[in-house]
């Protein structure tokens, strides 16, 4: 009977790795760079070498391992196949468990990174105590993890919870990374907030502390906290899009709670003062009781959720 | 061991009732009027009297009954409580199983009518063979039933699948029955199609066989089949809204199939020629493989799905 589990969270810049015990306590965590050269061919060899090194360092034998959980930046089906590849990394479709098990013969569970982070937050984060939640990750993109009765909605082709690519704006001229125009991600991601800010600042000469500086989601919300009127308008636009999008999500799956994470969520509870009014405006009456909570595990959500997929199976 | 099950489908005009055997074959079906006077206080007494009468007629004792399944026109939670009441009928919230069990002491399962119809279609209709489907009912309103891995998404307050009330249009001036403006239901229901038709006909004097006659979803699609250009424009608008809405639903739950039922679906496969192009335009790449199928059980979907809830439990 094994005693340890690895959680692996593959991001576009770094791979986060964690060693947890059978009760889910994090015993160790570390990062390695994500080397995206040559379509990311070194990433899995690097991960396996890093896990094997950690096993050697801690004196962990293969039979001590309950398994390895993996979160990957793309749509993953029930068998752990990255069905559409991972555009940001250059990966083509492949099966993640088989790739790892060629080197380390233990159970491997793989899921989309946003979905895995959702499990982490449900297990021990902002969604603790709920079993019907929608995790929303506002980072470079917008990811989602839909959990119904404690189970992730993986979807028939691994694209369950891809709420960043719901169509929200008919009048958009710039294309989203997915090729469509008017996706939620174009307004509610860190990049999207910068887009909204740029457009607002170009519209007129209204004074703002945002002018001249480097625009980012952080600079916008810092300006909001300082009472900057233009920044508040930008945040209202962001809140209008995200609140509307989440109201639509609520009409489909009617969750108890939305757990908001990712870089943008570092702005804190102030986000909700922009998102919740729009949510209330657009949500169907019976869906309006949904709570909003901040993700609590930060960078650990991925490794925790990845480990949890192994521990609960 | 019981041998029979009743399926009850409560609509705004009639209550459909069915007697099925333990294998799910329909042995008998009939209807009674839905008497909505005095906030629909007579409806359940009428249903119970009708069921008791049928039991007497067929010589069915209470111990021969496996149970009674009920589809009701409102949001129903896991305990069978009609949480928001039923606006069309005038009902306030109440618990459906308790109400029936006061008279007939057998297991009772209750669910939202659109959800129940979805089970029916998955069991033996247009969704047969699929376990990830979205049933869309285009009737007086627009209802939805989301099925993930064979299970209905009831939602935390019984409003799972209320896709008719997803916000789709910012520029709407008329209010939906739910009080909001710009809901999918305002364009894709039978009433919504009449609204689109009325607006199109008022816009200019373009010749159309629709002019002068009584507008209905049927008259619009009959005109489409006759090659009427104005009717085709109206159908394109309908398809744009419904295709967009279903593309958004796909980004949340990524189903294998959409099963389209309700009165509007009597137009047949021609509906898909208007809905699928819009769906393909707005859907996230990995969700575009979703199939479209017509509901096959017609008026029997509700009684079949209601009975199925009892039979599978």
Coordinates of C-alpha atoms in Angstrom, one line a residue:
Chain A
X1 CA 0.0 0.0 0.0
X2 CA 1.5 3.3 -1.2
X3 CA 1.9 6.3 1.0
X4 CA 2.6 9.1 -1.4
X5 CA 1.1 10.9 -4.3
X6 CA 2.6 13.4 -6.8
X7 CA 0.6 16.3 -8.1
X8 CA 1.8 17.9 -11.3
X9 CA 0.5 21.1 -12.7
X10 CA 1.8 22.0 -16.2
X11 CA 1.7 25.7 -17.0
X12 CA 3.0 27.6 -20.0
X13 CA 6.0 29.0 -18.0
X14 CA 6.6 26.5 -15.2
X15 CA 5.6 23.1 -14.1
X16 CA 4.6 23.0 -10.5
X17 CA 5.1 19.7 -8.7
X18 CA 4.0 18.6 -5.3
X19 CA 4.6 15.5 -3.1
X20 CA 1.6 14.8 -0.8
X21 CA 0.9 12.1 1.7
X22 CA -2.1 9.7 1.6
X23 CA -4.1 12.2 3.7
X24 CA -3.4 15.0 1.2
X25 CA -0.9 17.0 3.2
X26 CA 1.7 18.8 1.0
X27 CA 5.1 17.4 2.1
X28 CA 7.2 19.1 -0.5
X29 CA 6.6 21.4 -3.5
X30 CA 8.9 22.7 -6.2
X31 CA 8.9 24.0 -9.8
X32 CA 10.8 23.3 -13.0
X33 CA 10.7 25.5 -16.1
X34 CA 8.4 24.6 -19.0
X35 CA 10.8 24.3 -22.0
X36 CA 8.5 24.9 -25.0
X37 CA 11.3 24.6 -27.6
X38 CA 10.7 22.0 -30.3
X39 CA 6.9 21.8 -29.6
X40 CA 7.6 21.1 -25.9
X41 CA 9.2 17.7 -26.5
X42 CA 11.4 18.0 -23.4
X43 CA 8.5 18.8 -20.9
X44 CA 7.5 15.2 -20.1
X45 CA 11.1 13.9 -19.9
X46 CA 11.9 16.8 -17.6
X47 CA 8.9 16.1 -15.4
X48 CA 9.7 12.4 -15.2
X49 CA 13.4 13.1 -14.4
X50 CA 12.2 15.5 -11.7
X51 CA 9.8 13.0 -10.1
X52 CA 12.4 10.3 -10.2
X53 CA 14.9 12.6 -8.6
X54 CA 12.5 13.4 -5.8
X55 CA 11.8 9.7 -5.2
X56 CA 15.5 9.0 -5.0
X57 CA 16.0 12.1 -2.7
X58 CA 13.2 11.0 -0.3
X59 CA 13.9 7.2 -0.6
X60 CA 10.4 6.6 -2.1
X61 CA 10.0 3.4 -4.0
X62 CA 7.6 2.9 -6.9
X63 CA 5.4 0.7 -4.6
X64 CA 5.2 3.6 -2.1
X65 CA 3.4 5.7 -4.7
X66 CA -0.4 5.8 -4.8
X67 CA -0.1 7.5 -8.2
X68 CA 0.5 10.7 -10.1
X69 CA -2.1 13.3 -10.9
X70 CA -1.5 15.7 -13.8
X71 CA -3.2 19.0 -14.8
X72 CA -2.4 20.0 -18.5
X73 CA -3.2 23.2 -20.4
X74 CA -5.7 21.8 -22.8
X75 CA -8.8 19.7 -23.2
X76 CA -8.3 16.2 -21.7
X77 CA -10.8 13.3 -22.2
X78 CA -11.7 10.6 -19.7
X79 CA -8.8 8.4 -20.8
X80 CA -6.3 11.2 -20.1
X81 CA -5.7 12.0 -23.8
X82 CA -4.9 15.7 -24.5
X83 CA -7.4 15.6 -27.3
X84 CA -6.8 18.9 -29.0
X85 CA -3.1 19.2 -28.1
X86 CA -1.9 22.3 -26.2
X87 CA -1.6 25.4 -28.4
X88 CA 0.4 27.5 -25.9
X89 CA 3.0 24.7 -25.7
X90 CA 3.0 23.4 -29.2
X91 CA 1.8 19.9 -28.2
X92 CA -0.1 17.7 -30.5
X93 CA -2.7 15.2 -29.0
X94 CA -1.2 12.4 -26.9
X95 CA -2.1 10.2 -24.0
X96 CA -0.7 11.5 -20.7
X97 CA -1.0 8.4 -18.5
X98 CA 0.7 6.2 -21.1
X99 CA 3.5 8.7 -21.5
X100 CA 4.2 8.7 -17.8
X101 CA 3.7 5.0 -17.3
X102 CA 6.4 4.2 -19.8
X103 CA 8.7 5.3 -17.1
X104 CA 6.9 5.1 -13.7
X105 CA 4.4 2.3 -13.5
X106 CA 1.8 3.7 -11.1
X107 CA -1.8 4.9 -11.6
X108 CA -1.9 8.2 -13.5
X109 CA -4.9 10.6 -13.6
X110 CA -4.9 13.5 -16.0
X111 CA -7.3 16.4 -16.5
X112 CA -7.4 19.9 -17.9
X113 CA -5.5 22.3 -15.6
X114 CA -8.5 24.5 -14.9
X115 CA -10.6 21.5 -14.0
X116 CA -7.8 20.1 -11.7
X117 CA -7.6 23.5 -10.0
X118 CA -11.3 23.3 -9.5
X119 CA -11.0 20.0 -7.7
X120 CA -8.3 21.5 -5.5
X121 CA -10.5 24.4 -4.5
X122 CA -13.5 22.1 -3.8
X123 CA -11.3 19.8 -1.8
X124 CA -9.6 22.3 0.5
X125 CA -10.1 25.9 -0.9
X126 CA -12.8 28.5 -1.6
X127 CA -15.3 25.8 -2.6
X128 CA -14.8 23.7 0.5
X129 CA -18.2 22.3 1.6
X130 CA -19.9 22.7 -1.8
X131 CA -20.5 20.1 -4.4
X132 CA -22.0 22.2 -7.1
X133 CA -19.5 24.8 -8.0
X134 CA -18.0 26.6 -11.0
X135 CA -14.4 27.4 -10.7
X136 CA -13.4 30.4 -12.8
X137 CA -9.7 31.0 -13.5
X138 CA -8.9 34.5 -14.7
X139 CA -5.3 34.4 -15.9
X140 CA -3.8 34.9 -19.3
X141 CA -7.0 33.2 -20.5
X142 CA -10.3 32.4 -18.8
X143 CA -10.7 28.8 -17.8
X144 CA -13.6 27.1 -16.1
X145 CA -14.2 23.9 -14.1
X146 CA -17.8 22.8 -13.7
X147 CA -18.4 20.5 -10.7
X148 CA -21.9 18.9 -10.4
X149 CA -22.5 16.7 -7.4
X150 CA -18.8 16.6 -6.7
X151 CA -17.9 15.5 -10.3
X152 CA -16.2 17.5 -12.9
X153 CA -18.0 17.9 -16.2
X154 CA -15.3 16.8 -18.5
X155 CA -17.6 16.9 -21.6
X156 CA -17.9 14.6 -24.5
X157 CA -14.6 15.8 -26.1
X158 CA -12.9 17.2 -23.0
X159 CA -14.1 20.7 -23.5
X160 CA -16.5 20.9 -20.5
X161 CA -16.1 24.2 -18.7
X162 CA -14.5 26.0 -21.5
X163 CA -16.4 29.1 -20.5
X164 CA -13.7 31.5 -21.7
X165 CA -14.8 30.7 -25.2
X166 CA -18.5 31.4 -24.8
X167 CA -19.7 34.1 -27.2
X168 CA -20.7 37.3 -25.5
X169 CA -20.1 40.2 -27.8
X170 CA -21.4 40.5 -31.4
X171 CA -19.5 43.7 -32.1
X172 CA -16.0 42.6 -31.4
X173 CA -13.4 43.2 -34.2
X174 CA -10.3 41.5 -32.6
X175 CA -10.0 37.8 -32.7
X176 CA -9.7 35.6 -29.6
X177 CA -6.8 33.1 -29.4
X178 CA -9.4 30.4 -30.4
X179 CA -10.1 32.2 -33.7
X180 CA -13.6 33.4 -32.9
X181 CA -14.6 36.9 -32.0
X182 CA -16.3 38.1 -28.9
X183 CA -15.4 35.4 -26.4
X184 CA -15.6 36.0 -22.6
X185 CA -11.9 35.6 -22.5
X186 CA -11.4 38.7 -24.6
X187 CA -12.8 40.8 -21.7
X188 CA -12.3 39.0 -18.4
X189 CA -8.8 37.6 -18.7
X190 CA -5.8 39.6 -17.6
X191 CA -5.1 40.4 -21.3
X192 CA -8.8 41.2 -21.8
X193 CA -8.8 43.8 -18.9
X194 CA -5.7 45.4 -20.6
X195 CA -7.7 45.5 -23.9
X196 CA -10.7 47.1 -22.2
X197 CA -8.3 49.6 -20.5
X198 CA -6.5 50.5 -23.7
X199 CA -9.8 51.1 -25.5
X200 CA -11.2 53.2 -22.7
X201 CA -8.1 55.4 -22.4
X202 CA -8.0 55.9 -26.2
X203 CA -11.7 56.9 -26.2
X204 CA -11.1 60.4 -24.7
X205 CA -8.7 62.5 -22.6
X206 CA -10.3 61.9 -19.2
X207 CA -7.6 62.1 -16.6
X208 CA -6.5 58.8 -15.0
X209 CA -3.5 57.6 -13.1
X210 CA -3.4 54.7 -15.6
X211 CA -2.2 57.1 -18.4
X212 CA 1.5 56.7 -19.2
X213 CA 2.1 53.7 -17.0
X214 CA 2.3 50.0 -18.0
X215 CA -1.3 48.6 -18.2
X216 CA -2.1 45.4 -16.4
X217 CA -5.0 43.8 -14.6
X218 CA -3.1 44.7 -11.4
X219 CA -2.6 48.4 -12.4
X220 CA -6.3 48.7 -13.3
X221 CA -7.5 47.3 -10.0
X222 CA -4.9 49.3 -8.0
X223 CA -6.2 52.4 -9.7
X224 CA -9.8 51.3 -8.8
X225 CA -8.8 51.0 -5.2
X226 CA -7.3 54.5 -5.4
X227 CA -10.7 55.8 -6.6
X228 CA -9.6 56.5 -10.2
X229 CA -12.9 57.1 -12.2
X230 CA -11.6 55.8 -15.5
X231 CA -10.3 52.7 -13.9
X232 CA -13.7 52.2 -12.2
X233 CA -15.4 52.4 -15.6
X234 CA -13.0 49.8 -16.9
X235 CA -13.7 47.5 -14.0
X236 CA -17.4 48.0 -14.5
X237 CA -17.1 46.9 -18.1
X238 CA -15.1 43.8 -17.0
X239 CA -17.7 43.1 -14.4
X240 CA -20.5 43.5 -16.9
X241 CA -19.0 40.9 -19.2
X242 CA -18.0 38.5 -16.5
X243 CA -21.2 38.9 -14.5
X244 CA -23.2 38.3 -17.7
X245 CA -21.2 35.3 -18.7
X246 CA -21.5 33.7 -15.2
X247 CA -25.3 34.4 -15.2
X248 CA -25.5 32.4 -18.4
X249 CA -23.4 29.6 -16.9
X250 CA -25.9 29.7 -14.0
X251 CA -28.8 29.2 -16.3
X252 CA -27.2 26.0 -17.5
X253 CA -25.8 24.4 -14.4
X254 CA -27.3 26.4 -11.5
X255 CA -24.3 26.2 -9.1
X256 CA -24.1 27.0 -5.4
X257 CA -20.9 28.9 -5.7
X258 CA -18.5 30.5 -8.2
X259 CA -14.9 30.3 -7.0
X260 CA -12.8 32.9 -8.7
X261 CA -9.1 32.3 -9.1
X262 CA -6.1 33.1 -11.3
X263 CA -3.9 36.1 -11.4
X264 CA -6.7 38.7 -11.8
X265 CA -8.3 37.4 -8.6
X266 CA -5.4 38.8 -6.6
X267 CA -7.3 42.1 -6.7
X268 CA -9.4 40.5 -4.0
X269 CA -13.0 40.9 -2.9
X270 CA -13.3 44.2 -4.8
X271 CA -13.8 42.1 -7.9
X272 CA -17.1 41.0 -6.7
X273 CA -18.4 44.5 -6.3
X274 CA -18.2 44.7 -10.1
X275 CA -19.2 41.2 -11.0
X276 CA -22.1 40.5 -8.7
X277 CA -24.4 43.5 -9.7
X278 CA -24.1 42.4 -13.4
X279 CA -24.6 38.7 -12.3
X280 CA -27.8 39.7 -10.5
X281 CA -29.0 41.8 -13.4
X282 CA -28.7 39.0 -16.0
X283 CA -29.3 35.8 -13.9
X284 CA -32.5 33.9 -13.9
X285 CA -34.4 34.5 -10.7
X286 CA -33.8 31.0 -9.2
X287 CA -30.1 31.2 -9.9
X288 CA -29.5 34.5 -8.2
X289 CA -28.6 32.9 -4.8
X290 CA -25.2 31.7 -6.1
X291 CA -22.3 32.7 -3.8
X292 CA -19.1 34.3 -5.0
X293 CA -15.8 33.2 -3.3
X294 CA -12.1 33.8 -4.0
X295 CA -9.9 30.8 -4.7
X296 CA -7.8 30.2 -1.6
X297 CA -5.1 27.7 -2.7
X298 CA -3.3 30.0 -5.1
X299 CA -0.6 28.2 -7.0
X300 CA -1.2 25.1 -4.9
X301 CA -4.7 24.4 -6.3
X302 CA -3.3 22.5 -9.3
X303 CA -1.0 20.2 -7.4
X304 CA -3.7 19.6 -4.7
X305 CA -6.4 18.9 -7.3
X306 CA -4.1 16.6 -9.3
X307 CA -3.2 14.7 -6.2
X308 CA -6.9 14.5 -5.1
X309 CA -7.8 12.8 -8.4
X310 CA -5.5 9.9 -7.4
X311 CA -6.4 9.9 -3.7
X312 CA -10.1 9.6 -4.3
X313 CA -9.9 6.9 -6.9
Chain B
X1 CA -43.3 -6.6 -6.2
X2 CA -45.2 -4.0 -8.2
X3 CA -45.8 -4.4 -11.9
X4 CA -47.0 -0.9 -12.9
X5 CA -45.8 2.6 -13.0
X6 CA -47.7 5.9 -13.7
X7 CA -46.1 8.7 -15.6
X8 CA -47.7 12.2 -15.1
X9 CA -46.8 15.2 -17.2
X10 CA -48.4 18.4 -16.0
X11 CA -48.8 21.1 -18.7
X12 CA -50.5 24.4 -18.7
X13 CA -53.5 23.2 -20.7
X14 CA -53.6 19.4 -20.1
X15 CA -52.2 16.8 -17.8
X16 CA -50.9 13.8 -19.7
X17 CA -51.0 10.5 -17.9
X18 CA -49.6 7.1 -18.8
X19 CA -49.7 3.6 -17.3
X20 CA -46.5 1.7 -18.1
X21 CA -45.4 -1.8 -17.2
X22 CA -42.2 -2.6 -15.3
X23 CA -40.3 -2.9 -18.7
X24 CA -41.4 0.6 -19.7
X25 CA -44.0 -0.3 -22.3
X26 CA -47.0 2.2 -22.4
X27 CA -50.1 0.2 -21.6
X28 CA -52.5 3.1 -21.6
X29 CA -52.4 6.9 -21.9
X30 CA -54.9 9.6 -21.5
X31 CA -55.3 13.3 -20.7
X32 CA -57.3 15.5 -18.3
X33 CA -57.7 19.2 -18.5
X34 CA -55.4 21.4 -16.3
X35 CA -57.9 23.5 -14.3
X36 CA -55.9 26.6 -13.4
X37 CA -58.8 28.4 -11.6
X38 CA -58.0 29.4 -8.0
X39 CA -54.3 29.1 -8.4
X40 CA -54.6 25.6 -9.7
X41 CA -55.9 24.1 -6.5
X42 CA -57.9 21.4 -8.2
X43 CA -55.0 20.0 -10.3
X44 CA -53.6 17.5 -7.9
X45 CA -57.0 16.3 -6.6
X46 CA -57.9 15.9 -10.3
X47 CA -54.7 13.9 -11.0
X48 CA -55.1 11.7 -7.9
X49 CA -58.8 11.0 -8.8
X50 CA -57.8 10.1 -12.3
X51 CA -55.0 7.7 -11.2
X52 CA -57.3 6.1 -8.6
X53 CA -60.0 5.7 -11.3
X54 CA -57.5 4.1 -13.6
X55 CA -56.3 1.7 -10.8
X56 CA -59.9 0.7 -10.2
X57 CA -60.7 0.3 -13.9
X58 CA -57.6 -2.0 -14.4
X59 CA -57.9 -3.7 -11.1
X60 CA -54.5 -2.4 -10.0
X61 CA -53.9 -2.5 -6.2
X62 CA -51.5 -0.1 -4.5
X63 CA -49.0 -2.9 -3.9
X64 CA -48.9 -3.5 -7.7
X65 CA -47.6 0.0 -8.3
X66 CA -43.8 0.6 -8.5
X67 CA -44.4 4.3 -8.1
X68 CA -45.5 7.5 -9.8
X69 CA -43.3 9.8 -11.7
X70 CA -44.3 13.5 -12.2
X71 CA -43.1 16.2 -14.5
X72 CA -44.1 19.7 -13.4
X73 CA -43.9 23.1 -15.1
X74 CA -41.3 24.8 -12.8
X75 CA -38.0 24.2 -11.0
X76 CA -38.1 21.1 -8.9
X77 CA -35.3 20.3 -6.3
X78 CA -34.0 16.9 -5.4
X79 CA -36.7 16.3 -2.8
X80 CA -39.4 17.0 -5.3
X81 CA -40.3 20.4 -4.1
X82 CA -41.5 22.9 -6.7
X83 CA -39.2 25.5 -5.3
X84 CA -40.3 28.6 -7.2
X85 CA -43.9 27.5 -7.7
X86 CA -45.3 27.5 -11.2
X87 CA -46.1 30.9 -12.6
X88 CA -48.2 29.7 -15.6
X89 CA -50.5 27.7 -13.3
X90 CA -50.5 30.0 -10.2
X91 CA -48.9 27.5 -7.9
X92 CA -46.9 28.5 -4.9
X93 CA -44.0 26.3 -3.8
X94 CA -45.0 22.8 -2.4
X95 CA -43.6 19.3 -2.2
X96 CA -45.0 17.1 -4.9
X97 CA -44.3 13.6 -3.5
X98 CA -45.8 14.4 -0.1
X99 CA -48.9 15.8 -1.8
X100 CA -49.5 12.6 -3.8
X101 CA -48.4 10.2 -1.0
X102 CA -51.2 11.7 1.3
X103 CA -53.5 9.7 -1.0
X104 CA -51.5 7.0 -2.7
X105 CA -48.7 5.6 -0.6
X106 CA -46.1 4.6 -3.3
X107 CA -42.6 6.0 -4.2
X108 CA -43.0 9.3 -6.1
X109 CA -40.3 11.0 -8.2
X110 CA -40.8 14.5 -9.4
X111 CA -38.8 16.7 -11.7
X112 CA -39.1 19.8 -13.9
X113 CA -41.1 18.9 -17.0
X114 CA -38.4 19.7 -19.5
X115 CA -36.0 17.6 -17.5
X116 CA -38.4 14.7 -17.4
X117 CA -38.9 14.9 -21.2
X118 CA -35.1 14.8 -21.5
X119 CA -35.0 11.5 -19.6
X120 CA -37.7 10.2 -21.9
X121 CA -35.8 11.1 -25.0
X122 CA -32.6 9.7 -23.7
X123 CA -34.3 6.5 -22.6
X124 CA -36.1 5.7 -25.9
X125 CA -36.1 8.8 -28.2
X126 CA -33.8 11.1 -30.1
X127 CA -31.1 10.8 -27.5
X128 CA -31.1 7.0 -27.3
X129 CA -27.5 5.7 -27.0
X130 CA -26.1 9.0 -25.7
X131 CA -25.4 9.8 -22.1
X132 CA -24.2 13.5 -22.5
X133 CA -27.1 15.3 -24.1
X134 CA -29.0 18.6 -23.9
X135 CA -32.7 18.4 -24.6
X136 CA -34.2 21.6 -25.8
X137 CA -37.9 22.1 -25.8
X138 CA -39.2 24.8 -28.1
X139 CA -42.8 25.3 -27.0
X140 CA -44.6 28.3 -25.6
X141 CA -41.3 28.8 -23.7
X142 CA -37.9 27.3 -24.1
X143 CA -36.9 24.6 -21.7
X144 CA -33.8 22.6 -21.4
X145 CA -32.7 19.3 -19.8
X146 CA -28.9 18.8 -19.3
X147 CA -27.8 15.2 -19.0
X148 CA -24.2 14.5 -18.0
X149 CA -23.1 10.9 -17.8
X150 CA -26.8 9.8 -17.8
X151 CA -27.7 12.1 -14.9
X152 CA -29.9 15.2 -15.1
X153 CA -28.3 18.4 -13.9
X154 CA -31.0 19.5 -11.4
X155 CA -29.0 22.4 -10.1
X156 CA -28.6 23.7 -6.6
X157 CA -32.1 25.3 -6.6
X158 CA -33.7 23.1 -9.3
X159 CA -32.9 25.6 -12.1
X160 CA -30.4 23.5 -14.0
X161 CA -31.1 23.6 -17.7
X162 CA -33.1 26.8 -17.6
X163 CA -31.5 27.7 -20.9
X164 CA -34.5 29.6 -22.1
X165 CA -33.5 32.3 -19.7
X166 CA -29.9 32.8 -20.7
X167 CA -29.3 36.4 -21.7
X168 CA -28.6 36.7 -25.4
X169 CA -29.6 40.1 -26.6
X170 CA -28.6 43.5 -25.1
X171 CA -30.9 45.5 -27.3
X172 CA -34.2 43.9 -26.4
X173 CA -37.0 46.3 -25.2
X174 CA -39.8 43.7 -24.5
X175 CA -39.6 41.8 -21.3
X176 CA -39.5 38.0 -21.1
X177 CA -42.0 36.2 -18.9
X178 CA -39.3 35.9 -16.3
X179 CA -39.0 39.7 -16.0
X180 CA -35.6 40.1 -17.7
X181 CA -35.0 41.3 -21.2
X182 CA -33.2 39.5 -24.0
X183 CA -33.6 35.9 -23.0
X184 CA -33.2 33.1 -25.6
X185 CA -36.9 32.2 -25.0
X186 CA -37.8 35.6 -26.5
X187 CA -36.5 34.5 -29.9
X188 CA -36.6 30.7 -30.0
X189 CA -39.9 29.7 -28.5
X190 CA -43.1 29.5 -30.6
X191 CA -44.1 32.9 -29.2
X192 CA -40.6 34.2 -29.9
X193 CA -40.7 33.2 -33.6
X194 CA -44.0 35.1 -33.9
X195 CA -42.3 38.1 -32.3
X196 CA -39.4 37.9 -34.8
X197 CA -41.9 37.5 -37.7
X198 CA -44.1 40.4 -36.6
X199 CA -41.0 42.6 -36.3
X200 CA -39.7 41.6 -39.7
X201 CA -43.0 42.1 -41.4
X202 CA -43.4 45.6 -39.9
X203 CA -39.9 46.6 -41.0
X204 CA -40.8 47.0 -44.7
X205 CA -43.2 46.0 -47.4
X206 CA -41.3 43.1 -48.8
X207 CA -43.9 40.6 -50.2
X208 CA -44.5 37.5 -48.2
X209 CA -47.2 34.8 -48.0
X210 CA -47.1 35.5 -44.2
X211 CA -48.8 38.9 -44.6
X212 CA -52.5 39.0 -43.6
X213 CA -52.6 35.5 -42.2
X214 CA -52.3 34.4 -38.6
X215 CA -48.7 34.2 -37.6
X216 CA -47.4 31.1 -35.8
X217 CA -44.2 29.1 -35.7
X218 CA -45.9 26.7 -38.0
X219 CA -47.0 29.3 -40.5
X220 CA -43.4 30.7 -40.6
X221 CA -41.8 27.3 -41.3
X222 CA -44.5 26.4 -43.8
X223 CA -43.7 29.6 -45.6
X224 CA -40.0 28.7 -45.4
X225 CA -40.7 25.4 -47.0
X226 CA -42.6 27.2 -49.8
X227 CA -39.5 29.3 -50.4
X228 CA -40.8 32.6 -49.0
X229 CA -37.8 34.9 -48.7
X230 CA -39.1 36.9 -45.8
X231 CA -39.9 33.7 -43.9
X232 CA -36.4 32.5 -44.6
X233 CA -35.0 35.7 -43.1
X234 CA -37.1 35.1 -40.0
X235 CA -35.9 31.5 -39.7
X236 CA -32.3 32.7 -40.1
X237 CA -32.8 35.1 -37.2
X238 CA -34.3 32.3 -35.1
X239 CA -31.4 30.0 -36.1
X240 CA -28.9 32.7 -35.2
X241 CA -30.2 33.1 -31.7
X242 CA -30.8 29.4 -31.0
X243 CA -27.5 28.4 -32.6
X244 CA -25.6 31.0 -30.6
X245 CA -27.3 30.0 -27.4
X246 CA -26.6 26.3 -27.9
X247 CA -23.0 27.1 -28.8
X248 CA -22.7 28.8 -25.4
X249 CA -24.3 25.8 -23.7
X250 CA -21.8 23.6 -25.5
X251 CA -18.9 25.6 -24.0
X252 CA -20.2 24.9 -20.5
X253 CA -21.2 21.2 -20.7
X254 CA -19.8 20.0 -24.1
X255 CA -22.6 17.5 -25.0
X256 CA -22.6 14.8 -27.6
X257 CA -26.0 15.7 -28.9
X258 CA -28.8 18.3 -28.8
X259 CA -32.2 16.8 -29.0
X260 CA -34.8 19.4 -30.1
X261 CA -38.4 18.9 -29.2
X262 CA -41.6 20.9 -28.4
X263 CA -44.2 22.2 -30.8
X264 CA -41.7 24.2 -32.9
X265 CA -39.7 21.0 -33.7
X266 CA -42.7 19.8 -35.7
X267 CA -41.2 21.8 -38.5
X268 CA -38.7 18.9 -38.8
X269 CA -35.1 18.6 -40.0
X270 CA -35.3 22.0 -41.8
X271 CA -34.8 23.6 -38.4
X272 CA -31.3 22.3 -38.3
X273 CA -30.4 24.0 -41.6
X274 CA -30.9 27.3 -39.7
X275 CA -29.6 26.4 -36.3
X276 CA -26.4 24.4 -37.2
X277 CA -24.6 27.1 -39.2
X278 CA -25.0 29.5 -36.4
X279 CA -23.9 26.8 -33.9
X280 CA -20.8 26.1 -35.9
X281 CA -20.0 29.8 -36.2
X282 CA -20.2 30.5 -32.4
X283 CA -19.1 27.2 -30.9
X284 CA -15.6 26.6 -29.5
X285 CA -13.6 24.4 -31.8
X286 CA -13.7 21.3 -29.6
X287 CA -17.4 21.5 -29.2
X288 CA -18.4 21.7 -32.8
X289 CA -18.8 17.9 -33.3
X290 CA -22.1 18.0 -31.3
X291 CA -25.0 16.3 -33.2
X292 CA -28.5 17.6 -33.6
X293 CA -31.4 15.3 -33.5
X294 CA -35.2 15.7 -33.3
X295 CA -37.1 14.5 -30.3
X296 CA -39.0 11.4 -31.3
X297 CA -41.5 10.7 -28.5
X298 CA -43.6 13.8 -29.0
X299 CA -46.2 14.1 -26.3
X300 CA -45.1 10.8 -24.8
X301 CA -41.7 12.0 -23.7
X302 CA -43.0 13.4 -20.4
X303 CA -44.9 10.3 -19.3
X304 CA -42.1 8.1 -20.4
X305 CA -39.4 10.1 -18.6
X306 CA -41.6 10.4 -15.5
X307 CA -42.1 6.6 -15.4
X308 CA -38.3 6.1 -16.1
X309 CA -37.4 8.1 -13.0
X310 CA -39.4 5.5 -10.9
X311 CA -38.2 2.4 -12.9
X312 CA -34.5 3.1 -12.6
X313 CA -34.6 3.9 -8.9

